[in-house]
Amino acid sequence: MAFWVFGYGSLLWNPGFTPVRQVKARLHDYHRSFCMLSIHHRGSEEDPGLVLALDAQAGGQCTGVAFQIADKDADQVHEELRARELISSAYYEDTVELVSDDGEKIPALAYIINRDHVQYCQFDLEKQAQIIAQAVGGRGPNTEYLFNTAAHLTELGIKDADMEWLATRVRALTAT
């Protein structure tokens, strides 16, 4: 059985692996949201940033990319993804059913926010922009994460009004 991974945030521009195939795909009943406080990669415990997560939402939809991993690389990629994504247990790993643009159903590994975790948050867009504009973590500034994700969504033709608003607002906040 093919091993697929769903990319909806940083995996779009920094997967850390080379897929053998990739297709645009949708996940129903979830949405892409800056609902996870980042205390490692894009912020610190003292000054958390925000990163994207899949958050359950009845009737919601998240469009991203399904990456197929070569069989020979599957175990290594899975191990590396766990080290990267499960660093603080704010995400849990699950297999979800994606639907490609041509209707193909793809079972894929996805990392979903644990709403009971201390890093789960819900802020309005302005508060998100304020946090992202100033946070820096072990993998760099939170702004880099936002701008790279927004740019790749645009390149892929994926509309995300919240992401577009945040990118514009954070650019204005960080302009000097």
PDB file of C-alpha atoms in Angstrom:
ATOM      1  CA  MET A   1       0.000   0.000   0.000  1.00  0.00           C
ATOM      2  CA  ALA A   2       1.310   3.462  -0.911  1.00  0.00           C
ATOM      3  CA  PHE A   3       2.449   5.769   1.890  1.00  0.00           C
ATOM      4  CA  TRP A   4       1.075   9.304   1.547  1.00  0.00           C
ATOM      5  CA  VAL A   5       1.520  12.392   3.717  1.00  0.00           C
ATOM      6  CA  PHE A   6      -0.765  15.437   3.737  1.00  0.00           C
ATOM      7  CA  GLY A   7       0.965  18.808   3.560  1.00  0.00           C
ATOM      8  CA  TYR A   8      -1.053  21.893   4.445  1.00  0.00           C
ATOM      9  CA  GLY A   9       1.540  24.202   6.089  1.00  0.00           C
ATOM     10  CA  SER A  10       5.327  24.037   6.236  1.00  0.00           C
ATOM     11  CA  LEU A  11       5.395  20.632   4.544  1.00  0.00           C
ATOM     12  CA  LEU A  12       4.334  22.474   1.374  1.00  0.00           C
ATOM     13  CA  TRP A  13       7.642  24.349   1.193  1.00  0.00           C
ATOM     14  CA  ASN A  14       9.905  22.293   3.446  1.00  0.00           C
ATOM     15  CA  PRO A  15       8.833  18.661   3.384  1.00  0.00           C
ATOM     16  CA  GLY A  16      12.232  17.248   4.344  1.00  0.00           C
ATOM     17  CA  PHE A  17      11.816  14.399   1.852  1.00  0.00           C
ATOM     18  CA  THR A  18      11.534  13.900  -1.886  1.00  0.00           C
ATOM     19  CA  PRO A  19       8.122  12.566  -2.925  1.00  0.00           C
ATOM     20  CA  VAL A  20       7.691  10.245  -5.879  1.00  0.00           C
ATOM     21  CA  ARG A  21       4.365  11.912  -6.645  1.00  0.00           C
ATOM     22  CA  GLN A  22       2.382  14.862  -5.397  1.00  0.00           C
ATOM     23  CA  VAL A  23      -1.174  15.963  -6.078  1.00  0.00           C
ATOM     24  CA  LYS A  24      -3.381  18.759  -4.846  1.00  0.00           C
ATOM     25  CA  ALA A  25      -5.958  17.270  -2.488  1.00  0.00           C
ATOM     26  CA  ARG A  26      -8.692  18.259  -0.045  1.00  0.00           C
ATOM     27  CA  LEU A  27      -9.466  17.082   3.448  1.00  0.00           C
ATOM     28  CA  HIS A  28     -13.087  17.517   4.478  1.00  0.00           C
ATOM     29  CA  ASP A  29     -14.316  18.492   7.955  1.00  0.00           C
ATOM     30  CA  TYR A  30     -11.037  20.204   8.908  1.00  0.00           C
ATOM     31  CA  HIS A  31      -9.547  23.618   8.255  1.00  0.00           C
ATOM     32  CA  ARG A  32      -6.029  25.045   8.233  1.00  0.00           C
ATOM     33  CA  SER A  33      -5.631  27.284  11.290  1.00  0.00           C
ATOM     34  CA  PHE A  34      -2.944  29.125  13.250  1.00  0.00           C
ATOM     35  CA  CYS A  35      -4.250  27.416  16.384  1.00  0.00           C
ATOM     36  CA  MET A  36      -1.041  25.993  17.849  1.00  0.00           C
ATOM     37  CA  LEU A  37       1.356  27.967  20.020  1.00  0.00           C
ATOM     38  CA  SER A  38       4.896  27.226  18.828  1.00  0.00           C
ATOM     39  CA  ILE A  39       7.366  26.966  21.687  1.00  0.00           C
ATOM     40  CA  HIS A  40      10.120  25.207  19.718  1.00  0.00           C
ATOM     41  CA  HIS A  41      10.284  25.863  15.974  1.00  0.00           C
ATOM     42  CA  ARG A  42       8.756  29.365  15.530  1.00  0.00           C
ATOM     43  CA  GLY A  43       8.709  30.724  19.071  1.00  0.00           C
ATOM     44  CA  SER A  44       9.857  29.944  22.586  1.00  0.00           C
ATOM     45  CA  GLU A  45       8.191  29.086  25.875  1.00  0.00           C
ATOM     46  CA  GLU A  46       8.724  32.695  26.975  1.00  0.00           C
ATOM     47  CA  ASP A  47       7.509  34.184  23.684  1.00  0.00           C
ATOM     48  CA  PRO A  48       5.436  31.645  21.717  1.00  0.00           C
ATOM     49  CA  GLY A  49       4.792  31.942  18.013  1.00  0.00           C
ATOM     50  CA  LEU A  50       1.962  30.385  16.041  1.00  0.00           C
ATOM     51  CA  VAL A  51       2.013  27.510  13.575  1.00  0.00           C
ATOM     52  CA  LEU A  52      -0.650  25.906  11.478  1.00  0.00           C
ATOM     53  CA  ALA A  53      -2.609  22.839  12.413  1.00  0.00           C
ATOM     54  CA  LEU A  54      -5.553  20.932  11.082  1.00  0.00           C
ATOM     55  CA  ASP A  55      -8.481  21.812  13.325  1.00  0.00           C
ATOM     56  CA  ALA A  56     -11.739  19.867  13.160  1.00  0.00           C
ATOM     57  CA  GLN A  57     -14.608  21.864  11.669  1.00  0.00           C
ATOM     58  CA  ALA A  58     -17.852  20.273  10.521  1.00  0.00           C
ATOM     59  CA  GLY A  59     -18.323  21.194   6.867  1.00  0.00           C
ATOM     60  CA  GLY A  60     -14.822  22.654   6.684  1.00  0.00           C
ATOM     61  CA  GLN A  61     -12.273  21.952   4.017  1.00  0.00           C
ATOM     62  CA  CYS A  62      -8.497  22.192   3.824  1.00  0.00           C
ATOM     63  CA  THR A  63      -6.790  22.048   0.457  1.00  0.00           C
ATOM     64  CA  GLY A  64      -3.127  21.093   0.415  1.00  0.00           C
ATOM     65  CA  VAL A  65      -0.821  18.559  -1.198  1.00  0.00           C
ATOM     66  CA  ALA A  66      -0.758  14.772  -0.893  1.00  0.00           C
ATOM     67  CA  PHE A  67       2.843  13.567  -1.107  1.00  0.00           C
ATOM     68  CA  GLN A  68       3.492   9.942  -2.032  1.00  0.00           C
ATOM     69  CA  ILE A  69       6.631   8.521  -0.439  1.00  0.00           C
ATOM     70  CA  ALA A  70       8.706   5.798  -2.110  1.00  0.00           C
ATOM     71  CA  ASP A  71       8.275   2.430  -0.396  1.00  0.00           C
ATOM     72  CA  LYS A  72      12.016   2.224   0.286  1.00  0.00           C
ATOM     73  CA  ASP A  73      11.891   5.605   2.098  1.00  0.00           C
ATOM     74  CA  ALA A  74       8.597   5.158   3.965  1.00  0.00           C
ATOM     75  CA  ASP A  75       9.969   4.072   7.363  1.00  0.00           C
ATOM     76  CA  GLN A  76      12.672   6.740   7.448  1.00  0.00           C
ATOM     77  CA  VAL A  77      10.307   9.534   6.353  1.00  0.00           C
ATOM     78  CA  HIS A  78       7.726   8.437   8.915  1.00  0.00           C
ATOM     79  CA  GLU A  79      10.344   8.465  11.678  1.00  0.00           C
ATOM     80  CA  GLU A  80      11.614  11.917  10.639  1.00  0.00           C
ATOM     81  CA  LEU A  81       8.073  13.315  10.478  1.00  0.00           C
ATOM     82  CA  ARG A  82       7.332  12.017  13.964  1.00  0.00           C
ATOM     83  CA  ALA A  83      10.493  13.663  15.316  1.00  0.00           C
ATOM     84  CA  ARG A  84       9.532  16.943  13.647  1.00  0.00           C
ATOM     85  CA  GLU A  85       5.777  17.053  14.179  1.00  0.00           C
ATOM     86  CA  LEU A  86       5.322  15.299  17.523  1.00  0.00           C
ATOM     87  CA  ILE A  87       7.969  17.317  19.374  1.00  0.00           C
ATOM     88  CA  SER A  88       5.500  18.475  22.040  1.00  0.00           C
ATOM     89  CA  SER A  89       2.469  16.169  21.610  1.00  0.00           C
ATOM     90  CA  ALA A  90       0.279  19.095  20.523  1.00  0.00           C
ATOM     91  CA  TYR A  91      -0.383  17.201  17.297  1.00  0.00           C
ATOM     92  CA  TYR A  92      -1.587  13.664  17.021  1.00  0.00           C
ATOM     93  CA  GLU A  93      -0.975  11.448  14.036  1.00  0.00           C
ATOM     94  CA  ASP A  94      -3.905  10.018  12.102  1.00  0.00           C
ATOM     95  CA  THR A  95      -4.733   8.571   8.725  1.00  0.00           C
ATOM     96  CA  VAL A  96      -7.243  10.716   6.871  1.00  0.00           C
ATOM     97  CA  GLU A  97      -8.991  10.367   3.526  1.00  0.00           C
ATOM     98  CA  LEU A  98      -8.050  13.028   1.009  1.00  0.00           C
ATOM     99  CA  VAL A  99      -9.770  13.659  -2.312  1.00  0.00           C
ATOM    100  CA  SER A 100      -7.651  14.797  -5.254  1.00  0.00           C
ATOM    101  CA  ASP A 101      -8.881  17.237  -7.901  1.00  0.00           C
ATOM    102  CA  ASP A 102      -9.642  14.292 -10.204  1.00  0.00           C
ATOM    103  CA  GLY A 103     -11.650  12.481  -7.498  1.00  0.00           C
ATOM    104  CA  GLU A 104      -8.997   9.991  -6.402  1.00  0.00           C
ATOM    105  CA  LYS A 105      -9.406   8.992  -2.742  1.00  0.00           C
ATOM    106  CA  ILE A 106      -6.038   8.965  -0.985  1.00  0.00           C
ATOM    107  CA  PRO A 107      -5.453   7.641   2.538  1.00  0.00           C
ATOM    108  CA  ALA A 108      -2.731   9.864   3.983  1.00  0.00           C
ATOM    109  CA  LEU A 109      -0.885  10.484   7.207  1.00  0.00           C
ATOM    110  CA  ALA A 110      -1.791  13.849   8.748  1.00  0.00           C
ATOM    111  CA  TYR A 111      -0.885  15.734  11.890  1.00  0.00           C
ATOM    112  CA  ILE A 112      -3.939  17.149  13.660  1.00  0.00           C
ATOM    113  CA  ILE A 113      -4.133  19.503  16.645  1.00  0.00           C
ATOM    114  CA  ASN A 114      -5.067  18.009  20.000  1.00  0.00           C
ATOM    115  CA  ARG A 115      -7.645  20.512  21.260  1.00  0.00           C
ATOM    116  CA  ASP A 116      -6.998  19.419  24.848  1.00  0.00           C
ATOM    117  CA  HIS A 117      -3.287  20.290  24.644  1.00  0.00           C
ATOM    118  CA  VAL A 118      -1.982  23.416  26.405  1.00  0.00           C
ATOM    119  CA  GLN A 119      -0.588  24.699  23.063  1.00  0.00           C
ATOM    120  CA  TYR A 120      -4.039  24.754  21.413  1.00  0.00           C
ATOM    121  CA  CYS A 121      -5.348  28.300  21.048  1.00  0.00           C
ATOM    122  CA  GLN A 122      -7.973  30.343  19.267  1.00  0.00           C
ATOM    123  CA  PHE A 123      -7.160  33.989  18.501  1.00  0.00           C
ATOM    124  CA  ASP A 124      -8.735  36.448  16.112  1.00  0.00           C
ATOM    125  CA  LEU A 125      -6.735  37.328  12.994  1.00  0.00           C
ATOM    126  CA  GLU A 126      -5.340  40.587  14.396  1.00  0.00           C
ATOM    127  CA  LYS A 127      -3.972  38.834  17.495  1.00  0.00           C
ATOM    128  CA  GLN A 128      -2.480  36.127  15.247  1.00  0.00           C
ATOM    129  CA  ALA A 129      -0.769  38.797  13.152  1.00  0.00           C
ATOM    130  CA  GLN A 130       0.649  40.513  16.253  1.00  0.00           C
ATOM    131  CA  ILE A 131       2.123  37.235  17.522  1.00  0.00           C
ATOM    132  CA  ILE A 132       3.521  36.109  14.155  1.00  0.00           C
ATOM    133  CA  ALA A 133       5.111  39.511  13.508  1.00  0.00           C
ATOM    134  CA  GLN A 134       7.438  39.254  16.499  1.00  0.00           C
ATOM    135  CA  ALA A 135       8.019  35.564  17.358  1.00  0.00           C
ATOM    136  CA  VAL A 136      11.282  33.733  16.610  1.00  0.00           C
ATOM    137  CA  GLY A 137      12.110  30.097  17.349  1.00  0.00           C
ATOM    138  CA  GLY A 138      14.703  27.430  16.693  1.00  0.00           C
ATOM    139  CA  ARG A 139      13.835  27.242  12.982  1.00  0.00           C
ATOM    140  CA  GLY A 140      13.690  30.988  12.495  1.00  0.00           C
ATOM    141  CA  PRO A 141      11.205  33.847  12.501  1.00  0.00           C
ATOM    142  CA  ASN A 142       7.498  33.138  12.582  1.00  0.00           C
ATOM    143  CA  THR A 143       7.125  35.582   9.678  1.00  0.00           C
ATOM    144  CA  GLU A 144       9.188  33.250   7.451  1.00  0.00           C
ATOM    145  CA  TYR A 145       6.789  30.399   8.202  1.00  0.00           C
ATOM    146  CA  LEU A 146       3.760  32.538   7.328  1.00  0.00           C
ATOM    147  CA  PHE A 147       5.227  34.108   4.188  1.00  0.00           C
ATOM    148  CA  ASN A 148       6.555  30.809   2.777  1.00  0.00           C
ATOM    149  CA  THR A 149       3.263  29.035   3.397  1.00  0.00           C
ATOM    150  CA  ALA A 150       1.209  31.865   1.881  1.00  0.00           C
ATOM    151  CA  ALA A 151       3.490  32.019  -1.180  1.00  0.00           C
ATOM    152  CA  HIS A 152       3.275  28.271  -1.788  1.00  0.00           C
ATOM    153  CA  LEU A 153      -0.501  28.248  -1.445  1.00  0.00           C
ATOM    154  CA  THR A 154      -0.637  31.007  -4.075  1.00  0.00           C
ATOM    155  CA  GLU A 155       1.754  29.083  -6.367  1.00  0.00           C
ATOM    156  CA  LEU A 156      -0.483  26.027  -6.062  1.00  0.00           C
ATOM    157  CA  GLY A 157      -3.605  28.060  -6.820  1.00  0.00           C
ATOM    158  CA  ILE A 158      -5.047  27.399  -3.367  1.00  0.00           C
ATOM    159  CA  LYS A 159      -7.153  30.279  -2.055  1.00  0.00           C
ATOM    160  CA  ASP A 160      -6.989  30.892   1.694  1.00  0.00           C
ATOM    161  CA  ALA A 161      -8.474  34.277   2.601  1.00  0.00           C
ATOM    162  CA  ASP A 162      -7.231  34.195   6.206  1.00  0.00           C
ATOM    163  CA  MET A 163      -3.681  33.382   5.096  1.00  0.00           C
ATOM    164  CA  GLU A 164      -3.734  36.188   2.530  1.00  0.00           C
ATOM    165  CA  TRP A 165      -5.026  38.673   5.119  1.00  0.00           C
ATOM    166  CA  LEU A 166      -2.408  37.587   7.662  1.00  0.00           C
ATOM    167  CA  ALA A 167       0.460  37.868   5.171  1.00  0.00           C
ATOM    168  CA  THR A 168      -0.627  41.389   4.197  1.00  0.00           C
ATOM    169  CA  ARG A 169      -1.132  42.481   7.809  1.00  0.00           C
ATOM    170  CA  VAL A 170       2.157  41.004   9.070  1.00  0.00           C
ATOM    171  CA  ARG A 171       4.041  42.709   6.207  1.00  0.00           C
ATOM    172  CA  ALA A 172       2.518  46.009   7.335  1.00  0.00           C
ATOM    173  CA  LEU A 173       3.400  45.342  10.982  1.00  0.00           C
ATOM    174  CA  THR A 174       7.015  44.481  10.161  1.00  0.00           C
ATOM    175  CA  ALA A 175       7.660  47.233   7.604  1.00  0.00           C
ATOM    176  CA  THR A 176      10.327  49.655   8.774  1.00  0.00           C
TER     177      THR A 176
END
